[in-house]
């Protein structure tokens, strides 16, 4: 069978194994078309078959898993009609559970026979691979004990009803439990005598039961059990509400251990509903560092902890470590079995830290190996060279209506070198709001156009696309420009059909050199004569498939992605490790920093007075409301309600516009354009204006409920004002007065540096803030690694790079298990991040 068809069958098999979740290829099955079409043609595959594959895979992500199964089976049958040797339908790849267990596993199974509780685990294991344990550290491989695929009902005390509840937590197999990490810990290991207890202490106390009393409360509707315990230094009352059965469990004179938080009632120290157990029982719940797990209905902390303990203590030591010993030694890491044991039931804070470091290292290590492989694959193909003379470049820079900053020149120099390298550019330009990224992109496009090729620029909104279009016209087709205005076109959703047809024709013929637009530029009927330069703005707002779709419209085009979100170095190393990064961290001359003040809610009238004054001077203002939940319904309604009040009572003599997430895209564009054209004095909005139109006339922004926003988002919002030469102001009003001292808000008042704010926000809020709520999965799936732990990231990155240089495909025998675990990790949907 031809290699290209064999490769196709391999991925179809993997997709079948993954239950048609579109995870056989990083970024989805359609991504393989980037290189498969060329390979298939080189193998002599008929064009009819190639087009059948292309059309099926292009639409693959849009159909249901059942539809995907039918689609792939039908496609393979169609291929088999032309190539009989391929005429067998994709079959399920053999699961690790079905393979002959290695020596270590056999040893585990012999232990299993002698262990009373896990003996039941000999039941038939699940055939489907456990979803959680494959998607996180320690991903499965062929030496993973087969019994870890067994359903949880093999455990004592886990019947169908409990198994159904555990499934809501993502727990279906024994393997899932190994990787269901505690969300926090209570350190009860520090015992205190009762006389030394202080209010708010979280402690373990050993004492003897002195008395047990039950009494009714709330008029007999509820009951409370009071237990008095003593330890010779004093006595302590513990209380349980609405648990009358406990009165028979406590026996006077019995020694017990209780763990919890010390409260106060009528001047006396008490414990309400603490964990407890007889002292002769193994101190699993008390007198130690106790894991606290996320729960669901019908599952209690104590019951789940018991189940976890039975699985962890038996199976964690049996897990075969995929990470080579040489790497473990070099990075000074504990074994995987040790890490799994200690992360659930740590013997000390020090051992817990070592366990978390090991598990976090694995996550970053797998991510780094993935992005290094992506970078290699992208650089393994040739890209067309585009070079220009210094004289040509000097003329272009001299024609600009302003002088580039040093940071812009450095970034442009990076782009110029990439274009002349013979390899496809794969660069991220990050720069603060208004730092001048568009100019750099336009100059890069001009180099490519001068070489006879075409460029495409994709922006997330029509308004932003139109803004780029105006900038490109001014920069490249204005006085002294190198292009005609007709060679640069705008293609967005509301472009008329006749104009769209003219643009499509111009792109196919090559008369249009640069197209700027939204998703419209990746429509199937938009074809290019010679696309060689792709620019994607605010790249995290586009899905993997959309980026790949645009890139596939050319032959290995140069790719430039831009973001106005300052990304801290640790996050950039981790998430954008396959991209070369340029930073524009100098603001253009004439841009004044926005003055920021934090006001108390009762000072709102001061903000209104400032807004009236600015509008009287001919300027405009934004008033922004927070997104309270992702449905955006509550927030939109809140903005609507305040809009009525602001229009009729606060600013009855001014014109106000309203913009929120429930409006249709066309309506949003219309409102923003009216605001830009000064038809509104004030725009009342939710955060849909975070990345939006340039309105130089807006000089004041009032952000209500400012404590609900992350720093990166506040900074993006603030960037909507201060676009002109007039001094601008941002006013932050938190939800409650006690939030006025909020650390994020105070930081906003102190600095205008997006990079300083980004580092602080990363520490406060985690990586999701930088990647957008709906696109953050890549970094936020990290369960143990902290994106702020630069030391760990650099250690994992150093080891990954060293291994990648020695064995990039993990083909050496000693890396066989690591290769399997790596494929599982990335096969679980991590995706292309370029």
PDB file of C-alpha atoms in Angstrom, residues 451-703:
ATOM      1  CA  UNK A 451       8.332  39.835  -4.603  1.00  0.00           C
ATOM      2  CA  UNK A 452       5.198  39.212  -6.645  1.00  0.00           C
ATOM      3  CA  UNK A 453       3.202  37.238  -4.035  1.00  0.00           C
ATOM      4  CA  UNK A 454       0.061  37.901  -1.980  1.00  0.00           C
ATOM      5  CA  UNK A 455      -0.700  38.519   1.691  1.00  0.00           C
ATOM      6  CA  UNK A 456      -3.816  37.875   3.845  1.00  0.00           C
ATOM      7  CA  UNK A 457      -4.595  39.511   7.179  1.00  0.00           C
ATOM      8  CA  UNK A 458      -7.284  37.995   9.429  1.00  0.00           C
ATOM      9  CA  UNK A 459      -8.793  39.922  12.361  1.00  0.00           C
ATOM     10  CA  UNK A 460     -11.378  38.711  14.904  1.00  0.00           C
ATOM     11  CA  UNK A 461     -14.025  41.396  14.207  1.00  0.00           C
ATOM     12  CA  UNK A 462     -15.252  43.365  11.201  1.00  0.00           C
ATOM     13  CA  UNK A 463     -14.446  46.613  12.981  1.00  0.00           C
ATOM     14  CA  UNK A 464     -10.855  45.606  13.652  1.00  0.00           C
ATOM     15  CA  UNK A 465     -10.500  44.349  10.063  1.00  0.00           C
ATOM     16  CA  UNK A 466     -11.763  47.685   8.750  1.00  0.00           C
ATOM     17  CA  UNK A 467      -9.313  49.494  11.037  1.00  0.00           C
ATOM     18  CA  UNK A 468      -6.417  47.423   9.661  1.00  0.00           C
ATOM     19  CA  UNK A 469      -7.643  48.082   6.136  1.00  0.00           C
ATOM     20  CA  UNK A 470      -7.544  51.864   6.641  1.00  0.00           C
ATOM     21  CA  UNK A 471      -4.074  51.603   8.191  1.00  0.00           C
ATOM     22  CA  UNK A 472      -2.732  49.468   5.329  1.00  0.00           C
ATOM     23  CA  UNK A 473      -4.162  51.930   2.765  1.00  0.00           C
ATOM     24  CA  UNK A 474      -2.506  54.860   4.566  1.00  0.00           C
ATOM     25  CA  UNK A 475       0.806  53.055   5.004  1.00  0.00           C
ATOM     26  CA  UNK A 476       1.180  51.321   1.635  1.00  0.00           C
ATOM     27  CA  UNK A 477      -1.028  53.188  -0.840  1.00  0.00           C
ATOM     28  CA  UNK A 478      -0.780  56.760   0.438  1.00  0.00           C
ATOM     29  CA  UNK A 479       1.604  59.479  -0.717  1.00  0.00           C
ATOM     30  CA  UNK A 480       4.855  57.835  -1.743  1.00  0.00           C
ATOM     31  CA  UNK A 481       3.353  54.392  -1.247  1.00  0.00           C
ATOM     32  CA  UNK A 482       4.324  51.396  -3.350  1.00  0.00           C
ATOM     33  CA  UNK A 483       0.797  50.093  -4.080  1.00  0.00           C
ATOM     34  CA  UNK A 484      -2.483  51.121  -5.665  1.00  0.00           C
ATOM     35  CA  UNK A 485      -5.503  51.287  -3.380  1.00  0.00           C
ATOM     36  CA  UNK A 486      -7.301  48.767  -5.609  1.00  0.00           C
ATOM     37  CA  UNK A 487      -4.628  46.167  -4.793  1.00  0.00           C
ATOM     38  CA  UNK A 488      -5.651  46.166  -1.114  1.00  0.00           C
ATOM     39  CA  UNK A 489      -9.204  44.998  -0.400  1.00  0.00           C
ATOM     40  CA  UNK A 490     -11.462  44.462   2.623  1.00  0.00           C
ATOM     41  CA  UNK A 491     -13.486  41.235   2.851  1.00  0.00           C
ATOM     42  CA  UNK A 492     -15.905  40.953   5.785  1.00  0.00           C
ATOM     43  CA  UNK A 493     -19.318  39.443   6.422  1.00  0.00           C
ATOM     44  CA  UNK A 494     -21.298  42.494   5.299  1.00  0.00           C
ATOM     45  CA  UNK A 495     -19.295  43.053   2.095  1.00  0.00           C
ATOM     46  CA  UNK A 496     -21.819  43.041  -0.777  1.00  0.00           C
ATOM     47  CA  UNK A 497     -22.032  39.859  -2.834  1.00  0.00           C
ATOM     48  CA  UNK A 498     -20.978  41.615  -6.038  1.00  0.00           C
ATOM     49  CA  UNK A 499     -17.932  43.077  -4.289  1.00  0.00           C
ATOM     50  CA  UNK A 500     -17.094  39.684  -2.773  1.00  0.00           C
ATOM     51  CA  UNK A 501     -17.171  38.125  -6.223  1.00  0.00           C
ATOM     52  CA  UNK A 502     -14.849  40.824  -7.571  1.00  0.00           C
ATOM     53  CA  UNK A 503     -12.440  40.267  -4.659  1.00  0.00           C
ATOM     54  CA  UNK A 504     -12.480  36.493  -5.127  1.00  0.00           C
ATOM     55  CA  UNK A 505     -11.724  36.938  -8.814  1.00  0.00           C
ATOM     56  CA  UNK A 506      -8.962  39.459  -8.109  1.00  0.00           C
ATOM     57  CA  UNK A 507      -7.301  37.155  -5.578  1.00  0.00           C
ATOM     58  CA  UNK A 508      -7.428  34.186  -7.949  1.00  0.00           C
ATOM     59  CA  UNK A 509      -6.012  36.241 -10.829  1.00  0.00           C
ATOM     60  CA  UNK A 510      -3.429  37.954  -8.631  1.00  0.00           C
ATOM     61  CA  UNK A 511      -4.532  41.541  -9.324  1.00  0.00           C
ATOM     62  CA  UNK A 512      -5.384  41.936  -5.618  1.00  0.00           C
ATOM     63  CA  UNK A 513      -2.185  41.718  -3.588  1.00  0.00           C
ATOM     64  CA  UNK A 514      -3.438  42.094  -0.012  1.00  0.00           C
ATOM     65  CA  UNK A 515      -6.810  41.029   1.444  1.00  0.00           C
ATOM     66  CA  UNK A 516      -7.827  42.019   4.960  1.00  0.00           C
ATOM     67  CA  UNK A 517     -10.869  40.483   6.626  1.00  0.00           C
ATOM     68  CA  UNK A 518     -12.513  38.266   9.180  1.00  0.00           C
ATOM     69  CA  UNK A 519     -13.422  34.580   8.834  1.00  0.00           C
ATOM     70  CA  UNK A 520     -14.662  35.507   5.374  1.00  0.00           C
ATOM     71  CA  UNK A 521     -11.102  35.185   4.021  1.00  0.00           C
ATOM     72  CA  UNK A 522     -11.034  31.449   4.800  1.00  0.00           C
ATOM     73  CA  UNK A 523     -14.278  30.582   3.017  1.00  0.00           C
ATOM     74  CA  UNK A 524     -13.764  27.637   0.612  1.00  0.00           C
ATOM     75  CA  UNK A 525     -14.454  29.775  -2.475  1.00  0.00           C
ATOM     76  CA  UNK A 526     -11.714  32.283  -1.574  1.00  0.00           C
ATOM     77  CA  UNK A 527      -8.686  31.102  -3.587  1.00  0.00           C
ATOM     78  CA  UNK A 528      -5.324  32.824  -4.012  1.00  0.00           C
ATOM     79  CA  UNK A 529      -2.993  32.874  -6.965  1.00  0.00           C
ATOM     80  CA  UNK A 530       0.098  32.910  -4.733  1.00  0.00           C
ATOM     81  CA  UNK A 531      -0.492  33.413  -0.996  1.00  0.00           C
ATOM     82  CA  UNK A 532       2.872  33.664   0.771  1.00  0.00           C
ATOM     83  CA  UNK A 533       2.256  35.799   3.874  1.00  0.00           C
ATOM     84  CA  UNK A 534      -0.435  35.247   6.509  1.00  0.00           C
ATOM     85  CA  UNK A 535      -1.040  37.640   9.403  1.00  0.00           C
ATOM     86  CA  UNK A 536      -3.422  36.658  12.209  1.00  0.00           C
ATOM     87  CA  UNK A 537      -4.333  39.364  14.719  1.00  0.00           C
ATOM     88  CA  UNK A 538      -5.317  38.520  18.303  1.00  0.00           C
ATOM     89  CA  UNK A 539      -4.413  34.947  17.407  1.00  0.00           C
ATOM     90  CA  UNK A 540      -5.858  33.284  20.535  1.00  0.00           C
ATOM     91  CA  UNK A 541      -9.341  34.313  19.409  1.00  0.00           C
ATOM     92  CA  UNK A 542      -9.159  32.027  16.384  1.00  0.00           C
ATOM     93  CA  UNK A 543      -9.487  28.274  16.647  1.00  0.00           C
ATOM     94  CA  UNK A 544      -6.748  25.909  15.519  1.00  0.00           C
ATOM     95  CA  UNK A 545      -8.797  24.849  12.495  1.00  0.00           C
ATOM     96  CA  UNK A 546      -9.311  28.433  11.329  1.00  0.00           C
ATOM     97  CA  UNK A 547      -5.590  29.167  11.484  1.00  0.00           C
ATOM     98  CA  UNK A 548      -4.771  25.963   9.618  1.00  0.00           C
ATOM     99  CA  UNK A 549      -7.456  26.742   7.029  1.00  0.00           C
ATOM    100  CA  UNK A 550      -5.945  30.121   6.203  1.00  0.00           C
ATOM    101  CA  UNK A 551      -2.407  28.711   6.165  1.00  0.00           C
ATOM    102  CA  UNK A 552      -3.501  25.912   3.811  1.00  0.00           C
ATOM    103  CA  UNK A 553      -4.545  28.435   1.146  1.00  0.00           C
ATOM    104  CA  UNK A 554      -0.896  28.921   0.267  1.00  0.00           C
ATOM    105  CA  UNK A 555       2.137  26.655  -0.111  1.00  0.00           C
ATOM    106  CA  UNK A 556       4.038  26.835   3.201  1.00  0.00           C
ATOM    107  CA  UNK A 557       3.299  30.564   3.589  1.00  0.00           C
ATOM    108  CA  UNK A 558       5.093  32.730   6.115  1.00  0.00           C
ATOM    109  CA  UNK A 559       2.978  33.097   9.282  1.00  0.00           C
ATOM    110  CA  UNK A 560       2.910  36.130  11.576  1.00  0.00           C
ATOM    111  CA  UNK A 561       0.587  36.171  14.582  1.00  0.00           C
ATOM    112  CA  UNK A 562       0.037  39.280  16.686  1.00  0.00           C
ATOM    113  CA  UNK A 563      -1.415  39.861  20.122  1.00  0.00           C
ATOM    114  CA  UNK A 564      -1.949  42.982  22.194  1.00  0.00           C
ATOM    115  CA  UNK A 565      -2.029  40.834  25.328  1.00  0.00           C
ATOM    116  CA  UNK A 566       1.364  41.094  27.058  1.00  0.00           C
ATOM    117  CA  UNK A 567       2.439  37.512  27.696  1.00  0.00           C
ATOM    118  CA  UNK A 568       4.860  36.841  30.556  1.00  0.00           C
ATOM    119  CA  UNK A 569       8.045  35.046  29.590  1.00  0.00           C
ATOM    120  CA  UNK A 570       7.174  31.843  31.469  1.00  0.00           C
ATOM    121  CA  UNK A 571       3.838  31.550  29.658  1.00  0.00           C
ATOM    122  CA  UNK A 572       5.392  32.379  26.302  1.00  0.00           C
ATOM    123  CA  UNK A 573       8.039  29.666  26.797  1.00  0.00           C
ATOM    124  CA  UNK A 574       5.381  27.102  27.654  1.00  0.00           C
ATOM    125  CA  UNK A 575       2.450  27.813  25.383  1.00  0.00           C
ATOM    126  CA  UNK A 576       4.085  29.550  22.434  1.00  0.00           C
ATOM    127  CA  UNK A 577       7.310  27.559  22.479  1.00  0.00           C
ATOM    128  CA  UNK A 578       6.949  26.624  18.804  1.00  0.00           C
ATOM    129  CA  UNK A 579       6.892  30.292  17.782  1.00  0.00           C
ATOM    130  CA  UNK A 580       9.759  32.734  17.475  1.00  0.00           C
ATOM    131  CA  UNK A 581       8.808  35.745  19.573  1.00  0.00           C
ATOM    132  CA  UNK A 582       9.328  39.461  18.990  1.00  0.00           C
ATOM    133  CA  UNK A 583       8.321  42.017  21.585  1.00  0.00           C
ATOM    134  CA  UNK A 584       7.331  45.642  20.951  1.00  0.00           C
ATOM    135  CA  UNK A 585       7.680  47.200  24.388  1.00  0.00           C
ATOM    136  CA  UNK A 586       8.224  50.866  23.483  1.00  0.00           C
ATOM    137  CA  UNK A 587       5.260  53.173  22.887  1.00  0.00           C
ATOM    138  CA  UNK A 588       5.225  55.528  19.858  1.00  0.00           C
ATOM    139  CA  UNK A 589       6.137  59.151  20.445  1.00  0.00           C
ATOM    140  CA  UNK A 590       3.208  61.392  21.341  1.00  0.00           C
ATOM    141  CA  UNK A 591       1.180  58.680  23.077  1.00  0.00           C
ATOM    142  CA  UNK A 592       0.376  59.853  26.584  1.00  0.00           C
ATOM    143  CA  UNK A 593      -0.066  57.317  29.404  1.00  0.00           C
ATOM    144  CA  UNK A 594      -3.636  56.974  30.633  1.00  0.00           C
ATOM    145  CA  UNK A 595      -4.086  58.347  34.163  1.00  0.00           C
ATOM    146  CA  UNK A 596      -5.944  55.782  36.283  1.00  0.00           C
ATOM    147  CA  UNK A 597      -7.872  56.334  39.528  1.00  0.00           C
ATOM    148  CA  UNK A 598      -9.691  53.896  41.827  1.00  0.00           C
ATOM    149  CA  UNK A 599     -12.916  55.433  43.199  1.00  0.00           C
ATOM    150  CA  UNK A 600     -15.203  54.186  45.958  1.00  0.00           C
ATOM    151  CA  UNK A 601     -18.769  53.348  44.828  1.00  0.00           C
ATOM    152  CA  UNK A 602     -20.133  56.419  46.660  1.00  0.00           C
ATOM    153  CA  UNK A 603     -17.786  58.615  44.584  1.00  0.00           C
ATOM    154  CA  UNK A 604     -19.562  57.676  41.338  1.00  0.00           C
ATOM    155  CA  UNK A 605     -20.906  61.232  40.912  1.00  0.00           C
ATOM    156  CA  UNK A 606     -17.302  62.486  40.658  1.00  0.00           C
ATOM    157  CA  UNK A 607     -16.841  60.161  37.693  1.00  0.00           C
ATOM    158  CA  UNK A 608     -20.021  61.469  36.047  1.00  0.00           C
ATOM    159  CA  UNK A 609     -18.800  65.054  36.540  1.00  0.00           C
ATOM    160  CA  UNK A 610     -15.494  64.246  34.819  1.00  0.00           C
ATOM    161  CA  UNK A 611     -17.359  62.596  31.918  1.00  0.00           C
ATOM    162  CA  UNK A 612     -19.619  65.656  31.484  1.00  0.00           C
ATOM    163  CA  UNK A 613     -16.542  67.920  31.439  1.00  0.00           C
ATOM    164  CA  UNK A 614     -14.771  65.844  28.769  1.00  0.00           C
ATOM    165  CA  UNK A 615     -17.855  65.723  26.552  1.00  0.00           C
ATOM    166  CA  UNK A 616     -18.304  69.472  26.924  1.00  0.00           C
ATOM    167  CA  UNK A 617     -14.784  69.790  25.485  1.00  0.00           C
ATOM    168  CA  UNK A 618     -15.826  67.751  22.450  1.00  0.00           C
ATOM    169  CA  UNK A 619     -14.534  64.365  23.594  1.00  0.00           C
ATOM    170  CA  UNK A 620     -16.298  61.019  24.149  1.00  0.00           C
ATOM    171  CA  UNK A 621     -16.482  58.416  26.929  1.00  0.00           C
ATOM    172  CA  UNK A 622     -16.926  54.681  27.570  1.00  0.00           C
ATOM    173  CA  UNK A 623     -18.845  53.227  30.526  1.00  0.00           C
ATOM    174  CA  UNK A 624     -18.095  49.489  30.810  1.00  0.00           C
ATOM    175  CA  UNK A 625     -19.822  46.753  32.819  1.00  0.00           C
ATOM    176  CA  UNK A 626     -18.394  43.345  33.818  1.00  0.00           C
ATOM    177  CA  UNK A 627     -19.324  39.941  32.475  1.00  0.00           C
ATOM    178  CA  UNK A 628     -20.816  38.263  35.506  1.00  0.00           C
ATOM    179  CA  UNK A 629     -21.080  34.838  33.924  1.00  0.00           C
ATOM    180  CA  UNK A 630     -20.186  33.293  30.614  1.00  0.00           C
ATOM    181  CA  UNK A 631     -23.783  33.159  29.395  1.00  0.00           C
ATOM    182  CA  UNK A 632     -23.490  36.951  29.190  1.00  0.00           C
ATOM    183  CA  UNK A 633     -27.249  37.231  29.835  1.00  0.00           C
ATOM    184  CA  UNK A 634     -26.998  38.621  33.361  1.00  0.00           C
ATOM    185  CA  UNK A 635     -24.382  41.132  32.306  1.00  0.00           C
ATOM    186  CA  UNK A 636     -26.244  42.287  29.223  1.00  0.00           C
ATOM    187  CA  UNK A 637     -29.355  42.836  31.308  1.00  0.00           C
ATOM    188  CA  UNK A 638     -27.371  44.797  33.872  1.00  0.00           C
ATOM    189  CA  UNK A 639     -25.926  47.012  31.147  1.00  0.00           C
ATOM    190  CA  UNK A 640     -29.412  47.535  29.697  1.00  0.00           C
ATOM    191  CA  UNK A 641     -30.844  48.489  33.089  1.00  0.00           C
ATOM    192  CA  UNK A 642     -28.082  51.013  33.788  1.00  0.00           C
ATOM    193  CA  UNK A 643     -28.360  52.332  30.242  1.00  0.00           C
ATOM    194  CA  UNK A 644     -31.939  53.367  30.978  1.00  0.00           C
ATOM    195  CA  UNK A 645     -30.895  55.119  34.199  1.00  0.00           C
ATOM    196  CA  UNK A 646     -27.898  56.820  32.600  1.00  0.00           C
ATOM    197  CA  UNK A 647     -29.920  57.996  29.591  1.00  0.00           C
ATOM    198  CA  UNK A 648     -32.926  59.365  31.489  1.00  0.00           C
ATOM    199  CA  UNK A 649     -31.548  60.486  34.846  1.00  0.00           C
ATOM    200  CA  UNK A 650     -27.766  60.966  34.772  1.00  0.00           C
ATOM    201  CA  UNK A 651     -27.059  62.244  31.219  1.00  0.00           C
ATOM    202  CA  UNK A 652     -30.498  63.234  29.827  1.00  0.00           C
ATOM    203  CA  UNK A 653     -28.933  65.963  27.655  1.00  0.00           C
ATOM    204  CA  UNK A 654     -26.380  63.641  25.986  1.00  0.00           C
ATOM    205  CA  UNK A 655     -26.652  60.851  23.382  1.00  0.00           C
ATOM    206  CA  UNK A 656     -25.790  57.351  24.604  1.00  0.00           C
ATOM    207  CA  UNK A 657     -25.202  54.121  22.674  1.00  0.00           C
ATOM    208  CA  UNK A 658     -25.530  50.576  24.020  1.00  0.00           C
ATOM    209  CA  UNK A 659     -23.338  47.605  23.116  1.00  0.00           C
ATOM    210  CA  UNK A 660     -23.490  44.103  24.618  1.00  0.00           C
ATOM    211  CA  UNK A 661     -22.883  40.443  23.868  1.00  0.00           C
ATOM    212  CA  UNK A 662     -26.477  39.529  23.035  1.00  0.00           C
ATOM    213  CA  UNK A 663     -26.520  41.808  19.997  1.00  0.00           C
ATOM    214  CA  UNK A 664     -25.959  40.394  16.522  1.00  0.00           C
ATOM    215  CA  UNK A 665     -22.537  41.035  14.951  1.00  0.00           C
ATOM    216  CA  UNK A 666     -24.003  43.503  12.458  1.00  0.00           C
ATOM    217  CA  UNK A 667     -25.697  45.446  15.260  1.00  0.00           C
ATOM    218  CA  UNK A 668     -22.456  45.605  17.255  1.00  0.00           C
ATOM    219  CA  UNK A 669     -20.561  46.918  14.238  1.00  0.00           C
ATOM    220  CA  UNK A 670     -23.228  49.549  13.593  1.00  0.00           C
ATOM    221  CA  UNK A 671     -23.099  50.833  17.185  1.00  0.00           C
ATOM    222  CA  UNK A 672     -19.287  50.990  17.214  1.00  0.00           C
ATOM    223  CA  UNK A 673     -19.168  52.800  13.881  1.00  0.00           C
ATOM    224  CA  UNK A 674     -21.714  55.358  15.106  1.00  0.00           C
ATOM    225  CA  UNK A 675     -19.599  55.912  18.219  1.00  0.00           C
ATOM    226  CA  UNK A 676     -16.474  56.313  16.094  1.00  0.00           C
ATOM    227  CA  UNK A 677     -18.312  58.819  13.895  1.00  0.00           C
ATOM    228  CA  UNK A 678     -19.310  60.852  17.011  1.00  0.00           C
ATOM    229  CA  UNK A 679     -23.034  60.093  16.791  1.00  0.00           C
ATOM    230  CA  UNK A 680     -22.872  59.036  20.477  1.00  0.00           C
ATOM    231  CA  UNK A 681     -21.267  61.003  23.302  1.00  0.00           C
ATOM    232  CA  UNK A 682     -21.082  57.958  25.588  1.00  0.00           C
ATOM    233  CA  UNK A 683     -20.921  54.257  24.768  1.00  0.00           C
ATOM    234  CA  UNK A 684     -22.384  52.005  27.495  1.00  0.00           C
ATOM    235  CA  UNK A 685     -20.913  48.564  26.920  1.00  0.00           C
ATOM    236  CA  UNK A 686     -19.932  45.161  28.252  1.00  0.00           C
ATOM    237  CA  UNK A 687     -16.434  43.863  27.510  1.00  0.00           C
ATOM    238  CA  UNK A 688     -17.150  43.278  23.826  1.00  0.00           C
ATOM    239  CA  UNK A 689     -15.115  46.444  23.205  1.00  0.00           C
ATOM    240  CA  UNK A 690     -12.016  44.872  24.825  1.00  0.00           C
ATOM    241  CA  UNK A 691     -10.421  44.345  21.412  1.00  0.00           C
ATOM    242  CA  UNK A 692     -12.099  46.895  19.222  1.00  0.00           C
ATOM    243  CA  UNK A 693     -12.111  49.971  17.142  1.00  0.00           C
ATOM    244  CA  UNK A 694      -9.678  52.841  17.437  1.00  0.00           C
ATOM    245  CA  UNK A 695     -11.599  55.931  18.635  1.00  0.00           C
ATOM    246  CA  UNK A 696      -8.969  58.662  19.160  1.00  0.00           C
ATOM    247  CA  UNK A 697     -11.673  61.080  20.353  1.00  0.00           C
ATOM    248  CA  UNK A 698     -12.530  58.980  23.434  1.00  0.00           C
ATOM    249  CA  UNK A 699     -10.666  60.308  26.454  1.00  0.00           C
ATOM    250  CA  UNK A 700     -12.348  58.805  29.501  1.00  0.00           C
ATOM    251  CA  UNK A 701     -13.359  55.274  30.485  1.00  0.00           C
ATOM    252  CA  UNK A 702     -15.389  54.375  33.554  1.00  0.00           C
ATOM    253  CA  UNK A 703     -15.249  50.668  34.463  1.00  0.00           C
TER     254      UNK A 703
END
